Short mmCIF file of N, CA and C in Angstrom, two decimals:
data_model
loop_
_atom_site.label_atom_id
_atom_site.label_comp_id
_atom_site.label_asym_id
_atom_site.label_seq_id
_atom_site.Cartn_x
_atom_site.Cartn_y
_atom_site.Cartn_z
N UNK A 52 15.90 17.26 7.48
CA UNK A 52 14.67 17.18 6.69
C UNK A 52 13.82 16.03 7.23
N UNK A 53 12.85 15.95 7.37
CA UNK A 53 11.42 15.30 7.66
C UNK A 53 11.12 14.51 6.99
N UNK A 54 10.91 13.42 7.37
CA UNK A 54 9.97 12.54 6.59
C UNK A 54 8.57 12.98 5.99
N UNK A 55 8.36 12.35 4.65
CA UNK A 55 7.22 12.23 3.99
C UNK A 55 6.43 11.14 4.72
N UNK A 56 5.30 11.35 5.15
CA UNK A 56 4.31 10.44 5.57
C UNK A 56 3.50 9.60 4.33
N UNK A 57 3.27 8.35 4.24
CA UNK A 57 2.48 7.58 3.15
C UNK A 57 1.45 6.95 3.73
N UNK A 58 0.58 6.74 3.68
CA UNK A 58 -0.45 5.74 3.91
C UNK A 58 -0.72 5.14 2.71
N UNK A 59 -0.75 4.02 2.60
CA UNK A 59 -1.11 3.06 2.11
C UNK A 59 -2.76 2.53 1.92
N UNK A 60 -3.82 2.44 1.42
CA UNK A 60 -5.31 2.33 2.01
C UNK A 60 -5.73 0.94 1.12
N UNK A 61 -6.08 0.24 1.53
CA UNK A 61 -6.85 -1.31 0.87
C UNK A 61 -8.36 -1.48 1.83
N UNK A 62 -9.06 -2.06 0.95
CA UNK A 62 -9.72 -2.63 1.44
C UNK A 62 -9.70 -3.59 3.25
N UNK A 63 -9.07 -5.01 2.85
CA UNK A 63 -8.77 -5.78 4.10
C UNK A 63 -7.06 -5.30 4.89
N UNK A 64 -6.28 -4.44 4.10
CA UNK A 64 -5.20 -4.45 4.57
C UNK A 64 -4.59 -5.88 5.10
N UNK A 65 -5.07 -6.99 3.97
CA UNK A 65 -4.08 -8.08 4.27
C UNK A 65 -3.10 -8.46 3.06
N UNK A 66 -3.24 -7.76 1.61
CA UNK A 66 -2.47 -8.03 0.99
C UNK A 66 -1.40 -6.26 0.20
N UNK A 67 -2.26 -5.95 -0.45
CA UNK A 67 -2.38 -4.84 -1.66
C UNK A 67 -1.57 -4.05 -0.52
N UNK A 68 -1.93 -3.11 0.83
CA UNK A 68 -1.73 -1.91 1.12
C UNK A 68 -0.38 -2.31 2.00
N UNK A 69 -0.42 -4.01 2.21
CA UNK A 69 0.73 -4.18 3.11
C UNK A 69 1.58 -4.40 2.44
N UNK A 70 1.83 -4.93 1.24
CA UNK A 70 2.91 -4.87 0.19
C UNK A 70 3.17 -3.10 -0.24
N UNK A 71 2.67 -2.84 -0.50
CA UNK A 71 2.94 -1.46 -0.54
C UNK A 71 3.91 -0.33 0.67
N UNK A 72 3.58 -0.72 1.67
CA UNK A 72 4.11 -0.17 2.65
C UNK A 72 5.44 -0.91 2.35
N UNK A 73 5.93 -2.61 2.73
CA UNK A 73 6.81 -2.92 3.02
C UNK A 73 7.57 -2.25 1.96
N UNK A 74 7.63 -2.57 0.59
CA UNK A 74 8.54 -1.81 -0.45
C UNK A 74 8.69 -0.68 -0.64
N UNK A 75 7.11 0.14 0.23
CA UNK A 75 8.41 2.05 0.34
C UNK A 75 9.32 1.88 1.14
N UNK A 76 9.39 1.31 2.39
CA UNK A 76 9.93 0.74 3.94
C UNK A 76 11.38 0.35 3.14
N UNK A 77 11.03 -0.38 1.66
CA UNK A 77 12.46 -1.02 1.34
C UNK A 77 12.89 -0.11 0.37
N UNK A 78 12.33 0.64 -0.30
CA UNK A 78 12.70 1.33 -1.92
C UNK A 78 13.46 2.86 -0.98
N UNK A 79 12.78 3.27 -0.03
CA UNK A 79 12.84 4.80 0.13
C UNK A 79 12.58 4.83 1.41
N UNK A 80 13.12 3.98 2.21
CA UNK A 80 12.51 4.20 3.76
C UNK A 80 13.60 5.60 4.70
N UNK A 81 14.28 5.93 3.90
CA UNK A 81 15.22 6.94 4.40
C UNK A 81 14.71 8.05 4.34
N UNK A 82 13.60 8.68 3.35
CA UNK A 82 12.91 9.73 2.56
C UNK A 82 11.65 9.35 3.22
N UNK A 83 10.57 8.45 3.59
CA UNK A 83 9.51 8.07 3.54
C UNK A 83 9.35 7.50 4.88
N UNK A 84 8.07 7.97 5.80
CA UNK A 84 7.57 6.89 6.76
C UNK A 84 6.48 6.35 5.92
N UNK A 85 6.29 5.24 5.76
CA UNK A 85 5.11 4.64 5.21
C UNK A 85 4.14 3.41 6.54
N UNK A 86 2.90 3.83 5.65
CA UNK A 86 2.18 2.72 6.70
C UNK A 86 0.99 2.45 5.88
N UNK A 87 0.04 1.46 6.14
CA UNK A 87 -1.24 0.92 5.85
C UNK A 87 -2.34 0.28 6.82
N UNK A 88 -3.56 0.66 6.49
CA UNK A 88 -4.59 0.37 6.81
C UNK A 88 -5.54 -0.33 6.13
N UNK A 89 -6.60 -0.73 6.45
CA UNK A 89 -7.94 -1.26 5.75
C UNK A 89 -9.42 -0.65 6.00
N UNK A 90 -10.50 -0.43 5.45
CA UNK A 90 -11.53 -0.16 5.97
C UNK A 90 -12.14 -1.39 6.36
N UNK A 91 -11.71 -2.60 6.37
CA UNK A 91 -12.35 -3.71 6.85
C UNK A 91 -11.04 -4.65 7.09
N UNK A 92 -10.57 -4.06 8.11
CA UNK A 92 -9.58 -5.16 8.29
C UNK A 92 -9.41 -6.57 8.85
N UNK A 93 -8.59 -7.28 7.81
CA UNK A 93 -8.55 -8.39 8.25
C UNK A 93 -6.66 -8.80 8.71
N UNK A 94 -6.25 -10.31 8.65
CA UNK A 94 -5.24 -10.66 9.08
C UNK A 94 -4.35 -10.62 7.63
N UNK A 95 -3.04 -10.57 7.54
CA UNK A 95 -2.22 -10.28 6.83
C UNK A 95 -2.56 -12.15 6.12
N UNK A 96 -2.42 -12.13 4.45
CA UNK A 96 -2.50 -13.15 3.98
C UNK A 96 -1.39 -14.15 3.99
N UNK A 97 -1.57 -15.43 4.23
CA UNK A 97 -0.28 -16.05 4.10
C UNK A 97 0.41 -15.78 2.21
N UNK A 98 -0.51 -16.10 1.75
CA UNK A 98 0.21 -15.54 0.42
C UNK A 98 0.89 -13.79 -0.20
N UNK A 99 0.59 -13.08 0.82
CA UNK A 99 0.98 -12.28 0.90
C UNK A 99 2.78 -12.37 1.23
N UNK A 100 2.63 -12.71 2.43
CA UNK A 100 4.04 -12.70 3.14
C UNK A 100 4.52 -13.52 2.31
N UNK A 101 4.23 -14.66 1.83
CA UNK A 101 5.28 -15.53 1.11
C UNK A 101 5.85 -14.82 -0.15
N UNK A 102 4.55 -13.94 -0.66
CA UNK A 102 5.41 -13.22 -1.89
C UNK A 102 6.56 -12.13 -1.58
N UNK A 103 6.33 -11.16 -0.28
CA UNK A 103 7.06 -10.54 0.21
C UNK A 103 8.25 -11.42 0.83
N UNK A 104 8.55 -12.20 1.12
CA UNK A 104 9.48 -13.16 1.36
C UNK A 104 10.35 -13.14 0.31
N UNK A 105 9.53 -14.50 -0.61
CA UNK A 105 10.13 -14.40 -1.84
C UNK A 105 11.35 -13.69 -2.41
N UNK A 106 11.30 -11.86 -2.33
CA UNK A 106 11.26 -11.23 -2.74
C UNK A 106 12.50 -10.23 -2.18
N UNK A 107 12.48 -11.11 -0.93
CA UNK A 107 13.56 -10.65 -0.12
C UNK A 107 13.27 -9.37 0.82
N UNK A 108 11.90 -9.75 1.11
CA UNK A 108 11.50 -8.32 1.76
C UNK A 108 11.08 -8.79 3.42
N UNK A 109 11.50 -8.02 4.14
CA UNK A 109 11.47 -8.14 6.09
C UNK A 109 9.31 -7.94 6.21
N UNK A 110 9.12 -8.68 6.64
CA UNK A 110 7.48 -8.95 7.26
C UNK A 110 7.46 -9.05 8.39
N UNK A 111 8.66 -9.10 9.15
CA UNK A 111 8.81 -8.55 10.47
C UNK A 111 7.44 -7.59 11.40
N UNK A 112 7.36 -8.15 12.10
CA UNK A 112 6.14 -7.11 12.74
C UNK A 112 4.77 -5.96 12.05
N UNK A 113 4.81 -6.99 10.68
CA UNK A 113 3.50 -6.55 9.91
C UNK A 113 2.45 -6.98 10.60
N UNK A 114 1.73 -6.49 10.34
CA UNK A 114 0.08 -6.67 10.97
C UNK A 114 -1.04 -5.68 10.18
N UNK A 115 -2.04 -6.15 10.38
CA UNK A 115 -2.98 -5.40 9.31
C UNK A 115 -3.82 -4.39 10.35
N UNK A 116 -3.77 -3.36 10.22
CA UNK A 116 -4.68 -2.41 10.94
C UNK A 116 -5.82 -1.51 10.41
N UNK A 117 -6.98 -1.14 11.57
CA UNK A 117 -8.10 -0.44 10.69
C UNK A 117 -7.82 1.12 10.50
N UNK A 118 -8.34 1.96 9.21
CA UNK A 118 -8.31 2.70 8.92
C UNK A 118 -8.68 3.62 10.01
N UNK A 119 -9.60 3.61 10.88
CA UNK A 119 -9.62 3.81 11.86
C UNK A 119 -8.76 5.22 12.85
N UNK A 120 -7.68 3.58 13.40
CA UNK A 120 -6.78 3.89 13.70
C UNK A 120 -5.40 5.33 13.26
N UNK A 121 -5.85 5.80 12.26
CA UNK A 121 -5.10 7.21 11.60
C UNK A 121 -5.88 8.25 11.29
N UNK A 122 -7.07 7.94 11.58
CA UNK A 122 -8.03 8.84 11.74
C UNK A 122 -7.72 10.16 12.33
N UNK A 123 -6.98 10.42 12.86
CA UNK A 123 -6.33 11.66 13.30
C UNK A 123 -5.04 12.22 13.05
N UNK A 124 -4.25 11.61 12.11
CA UNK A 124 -2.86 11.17 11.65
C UNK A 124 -3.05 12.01 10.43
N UNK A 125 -2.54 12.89 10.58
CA UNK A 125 -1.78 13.50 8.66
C UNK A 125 -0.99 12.92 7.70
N UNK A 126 -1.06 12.62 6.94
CA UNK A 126 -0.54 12.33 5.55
C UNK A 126 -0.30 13.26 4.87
N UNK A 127 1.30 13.06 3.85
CA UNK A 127 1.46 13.77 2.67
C UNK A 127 1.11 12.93 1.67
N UNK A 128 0.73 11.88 1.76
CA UNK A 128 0.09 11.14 0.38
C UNK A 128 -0.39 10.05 1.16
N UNK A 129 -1.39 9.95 0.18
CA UNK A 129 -2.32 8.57 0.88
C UNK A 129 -2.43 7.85 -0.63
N UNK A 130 -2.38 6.40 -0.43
CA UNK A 130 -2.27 5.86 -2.13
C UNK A 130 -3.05 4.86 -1.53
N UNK A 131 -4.21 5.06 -2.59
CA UNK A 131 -5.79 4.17 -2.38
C UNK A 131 -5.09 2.60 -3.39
N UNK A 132 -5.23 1.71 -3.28
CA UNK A 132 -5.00 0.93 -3.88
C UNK A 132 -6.46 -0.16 -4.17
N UNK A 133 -7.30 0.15 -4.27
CA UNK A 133 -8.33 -0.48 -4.53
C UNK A 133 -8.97 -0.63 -5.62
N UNK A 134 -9.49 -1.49 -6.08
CA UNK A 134 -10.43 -1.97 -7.27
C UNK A 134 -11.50 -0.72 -7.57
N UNK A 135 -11.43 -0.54 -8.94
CA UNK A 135 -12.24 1.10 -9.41
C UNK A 135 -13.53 0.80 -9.07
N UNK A 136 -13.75 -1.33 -9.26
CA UNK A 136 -15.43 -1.29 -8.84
C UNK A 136 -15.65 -1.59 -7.56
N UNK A 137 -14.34 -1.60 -6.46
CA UNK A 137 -14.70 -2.11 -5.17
C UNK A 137 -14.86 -0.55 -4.18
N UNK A 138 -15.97 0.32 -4.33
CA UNK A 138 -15.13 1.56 -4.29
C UNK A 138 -14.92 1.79 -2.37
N UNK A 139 -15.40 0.65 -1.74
CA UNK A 139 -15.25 1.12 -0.02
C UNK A 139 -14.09 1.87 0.78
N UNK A 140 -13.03 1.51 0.16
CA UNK A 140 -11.74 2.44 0.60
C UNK A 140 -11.55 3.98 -0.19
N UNK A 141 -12.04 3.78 -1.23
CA UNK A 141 -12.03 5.33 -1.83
C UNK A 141 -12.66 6.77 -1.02
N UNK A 142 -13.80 6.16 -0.56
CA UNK A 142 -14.58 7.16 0.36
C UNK A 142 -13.67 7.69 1.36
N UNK A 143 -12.61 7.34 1.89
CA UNK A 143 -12.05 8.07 3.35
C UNK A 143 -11.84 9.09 2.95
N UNK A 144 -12.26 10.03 3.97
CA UNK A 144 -11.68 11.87 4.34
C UNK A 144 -10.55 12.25 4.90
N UNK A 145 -9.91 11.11 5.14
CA UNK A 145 -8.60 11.86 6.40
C UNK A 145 -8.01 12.57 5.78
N UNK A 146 -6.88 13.37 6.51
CA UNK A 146 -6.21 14.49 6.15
C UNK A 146 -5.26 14.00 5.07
N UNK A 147 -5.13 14.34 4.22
CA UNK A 147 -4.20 14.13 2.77
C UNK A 147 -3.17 14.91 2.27
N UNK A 148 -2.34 15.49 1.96
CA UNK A 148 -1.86 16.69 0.84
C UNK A 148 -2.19 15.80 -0.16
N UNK A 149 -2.01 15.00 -0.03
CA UNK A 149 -2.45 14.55 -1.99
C UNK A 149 -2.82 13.01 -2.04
N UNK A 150 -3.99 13.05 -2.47
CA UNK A 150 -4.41 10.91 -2.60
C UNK A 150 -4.12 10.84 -3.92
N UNK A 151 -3.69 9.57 -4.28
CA UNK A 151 -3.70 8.86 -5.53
C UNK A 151 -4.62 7.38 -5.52
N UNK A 152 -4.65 7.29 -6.55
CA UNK A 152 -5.60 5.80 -6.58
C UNK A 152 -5.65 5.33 -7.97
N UNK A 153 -4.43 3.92 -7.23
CA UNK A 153 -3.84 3.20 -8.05
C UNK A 153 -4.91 1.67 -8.18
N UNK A 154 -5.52 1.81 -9.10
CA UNK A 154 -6.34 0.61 -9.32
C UNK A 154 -5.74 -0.28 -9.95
N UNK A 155 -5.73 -1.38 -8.91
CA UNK A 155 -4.73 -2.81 -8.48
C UNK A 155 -5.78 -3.77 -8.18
N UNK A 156 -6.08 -4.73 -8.98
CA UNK A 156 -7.19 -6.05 -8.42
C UNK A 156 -6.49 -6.59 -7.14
N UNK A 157 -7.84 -7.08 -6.35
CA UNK A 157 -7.31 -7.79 -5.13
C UNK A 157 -7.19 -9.05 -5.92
N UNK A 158 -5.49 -9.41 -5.01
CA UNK A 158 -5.09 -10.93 -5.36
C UNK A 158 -6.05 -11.88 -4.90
N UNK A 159 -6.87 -11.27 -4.09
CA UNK A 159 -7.67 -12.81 -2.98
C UNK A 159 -8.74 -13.00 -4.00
N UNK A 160 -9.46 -12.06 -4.55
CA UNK A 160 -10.45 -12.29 -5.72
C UNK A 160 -10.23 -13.10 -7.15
N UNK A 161 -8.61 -13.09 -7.31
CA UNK A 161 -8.00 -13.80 -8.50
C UNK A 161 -7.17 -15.27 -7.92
N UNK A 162 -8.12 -16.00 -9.28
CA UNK A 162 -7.78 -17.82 -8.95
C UNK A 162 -6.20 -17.81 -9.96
N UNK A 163 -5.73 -17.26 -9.79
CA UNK A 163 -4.54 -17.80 -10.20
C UNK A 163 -3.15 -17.81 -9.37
N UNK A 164 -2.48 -18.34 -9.42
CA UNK A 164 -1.75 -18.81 -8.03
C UNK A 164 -0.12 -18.04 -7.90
N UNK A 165 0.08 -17.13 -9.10
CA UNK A 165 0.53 -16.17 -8.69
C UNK A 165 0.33 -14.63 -8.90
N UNK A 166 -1.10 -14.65 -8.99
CA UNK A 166 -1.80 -13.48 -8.10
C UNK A 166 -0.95 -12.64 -6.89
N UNK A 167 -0.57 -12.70 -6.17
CA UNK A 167 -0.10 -11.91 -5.34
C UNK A 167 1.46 -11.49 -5.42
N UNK A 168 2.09 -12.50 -6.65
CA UNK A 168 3.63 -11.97 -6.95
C UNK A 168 3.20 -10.86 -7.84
N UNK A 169 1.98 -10.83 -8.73
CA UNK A 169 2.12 -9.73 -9.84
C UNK A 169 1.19 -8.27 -9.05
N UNK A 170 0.37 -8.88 -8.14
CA UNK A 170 0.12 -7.98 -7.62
C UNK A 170 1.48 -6.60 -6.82
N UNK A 171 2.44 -7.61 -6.26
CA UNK A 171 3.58 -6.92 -5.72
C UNK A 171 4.67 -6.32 -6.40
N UNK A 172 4.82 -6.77 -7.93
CA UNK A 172 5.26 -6.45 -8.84
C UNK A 172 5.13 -5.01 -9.18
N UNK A 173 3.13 -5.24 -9.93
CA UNK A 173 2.46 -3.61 -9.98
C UNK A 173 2.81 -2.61 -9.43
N UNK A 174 2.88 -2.98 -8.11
CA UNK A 174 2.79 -2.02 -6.91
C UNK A 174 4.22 -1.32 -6.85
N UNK A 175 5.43 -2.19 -7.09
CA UNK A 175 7.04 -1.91 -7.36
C UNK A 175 6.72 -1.00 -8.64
N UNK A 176 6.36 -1.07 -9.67
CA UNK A 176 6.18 -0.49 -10.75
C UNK A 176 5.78 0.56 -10.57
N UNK A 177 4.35 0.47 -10.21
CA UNK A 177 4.50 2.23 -10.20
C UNK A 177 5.70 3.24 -8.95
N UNK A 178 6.01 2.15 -7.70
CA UNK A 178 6.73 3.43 -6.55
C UNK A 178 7.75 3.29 -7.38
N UNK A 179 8.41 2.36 -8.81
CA UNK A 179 9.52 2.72 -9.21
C UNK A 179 9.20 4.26 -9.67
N UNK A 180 8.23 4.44 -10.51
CA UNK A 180 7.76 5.62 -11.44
C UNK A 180 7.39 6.87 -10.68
N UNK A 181 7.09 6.43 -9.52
CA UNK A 181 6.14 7.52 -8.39
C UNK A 181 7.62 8.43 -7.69
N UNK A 182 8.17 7.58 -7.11
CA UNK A 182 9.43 7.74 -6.38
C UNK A 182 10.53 9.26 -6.80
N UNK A 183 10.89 9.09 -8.14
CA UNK A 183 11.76 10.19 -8.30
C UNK A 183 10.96 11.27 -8.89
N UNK A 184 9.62 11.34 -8.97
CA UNK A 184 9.16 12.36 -8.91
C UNK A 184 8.52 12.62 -7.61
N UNK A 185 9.00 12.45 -6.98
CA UNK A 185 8.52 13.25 -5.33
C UNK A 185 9.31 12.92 -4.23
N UNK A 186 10.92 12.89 -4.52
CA UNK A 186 12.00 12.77 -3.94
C UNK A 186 12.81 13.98 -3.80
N UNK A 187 12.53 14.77 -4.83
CA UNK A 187 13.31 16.39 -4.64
C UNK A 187 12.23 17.48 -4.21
N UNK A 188 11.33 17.08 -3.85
CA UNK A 188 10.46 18.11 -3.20
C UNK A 188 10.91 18.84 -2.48
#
């Protein structure tokens, strides 16, 4: 059996879409190729990785890449993770079987200093909830 393809979609792809990837990578990486992009990409946040650290999670050869780049790449799910009022990542067309869009504030926009643990939290929360319903497919 085949992997399920994920994309991951954020804005900068330096915090939200790369936490996301690493914990399908860790929750379901046997079932799941996962990956992420940005429509404006930037460099992976240091507060990012430290929360993925934290957390006991491999940041190993993360890097933030542009949406761009999969532009020709199929997906069985693409999971928008962007702000309902930030809507620049919502617009992509690429090939999908199915988008979701999980509205998650960017940690970089929030002054509080663990912003990016609850952000990574969220994100565990729902692939806890997401996960066994689209594991016996």
């Amino acid at each position: 059996m085949s992997k399920r393809r994920v994309l991951f979609l954020c804005n900068a792809n330096s915090a939200r879409s790369l936490m996301g990837e690493v914990l399908l990578r860790h929750m379901a990486g046997d079932r799941f190729e996962a990956f992420s992009a940005g429509t404006e990409p930037d460099e992976p946040h240091a507060l990012t990785l430290d929360a993925l650290n934290k957390q006991g999670l491999s940041t190993e050869g993360l890097h933030s890449k542009s949406l761009d780049a999969f532009e020709s790449e199929a997906f069985d799910y693409v999971i928008v993770l962007c702000d309902k009022d930030l809507q620049a990542c919502r617009d992509w067309q690429g090939k999908a079987g199915e988008t979701l869009y999980w509205d998650i504030r960017d940690p970089r926009l929030i002054n509080k200093p663990d912003a990016y643990q609850q952000a990574l939290q969220e994100i565990r929360l729902r692939l806890q909830l997401w996960l066994p319903l689209h594991t016996s497919e």
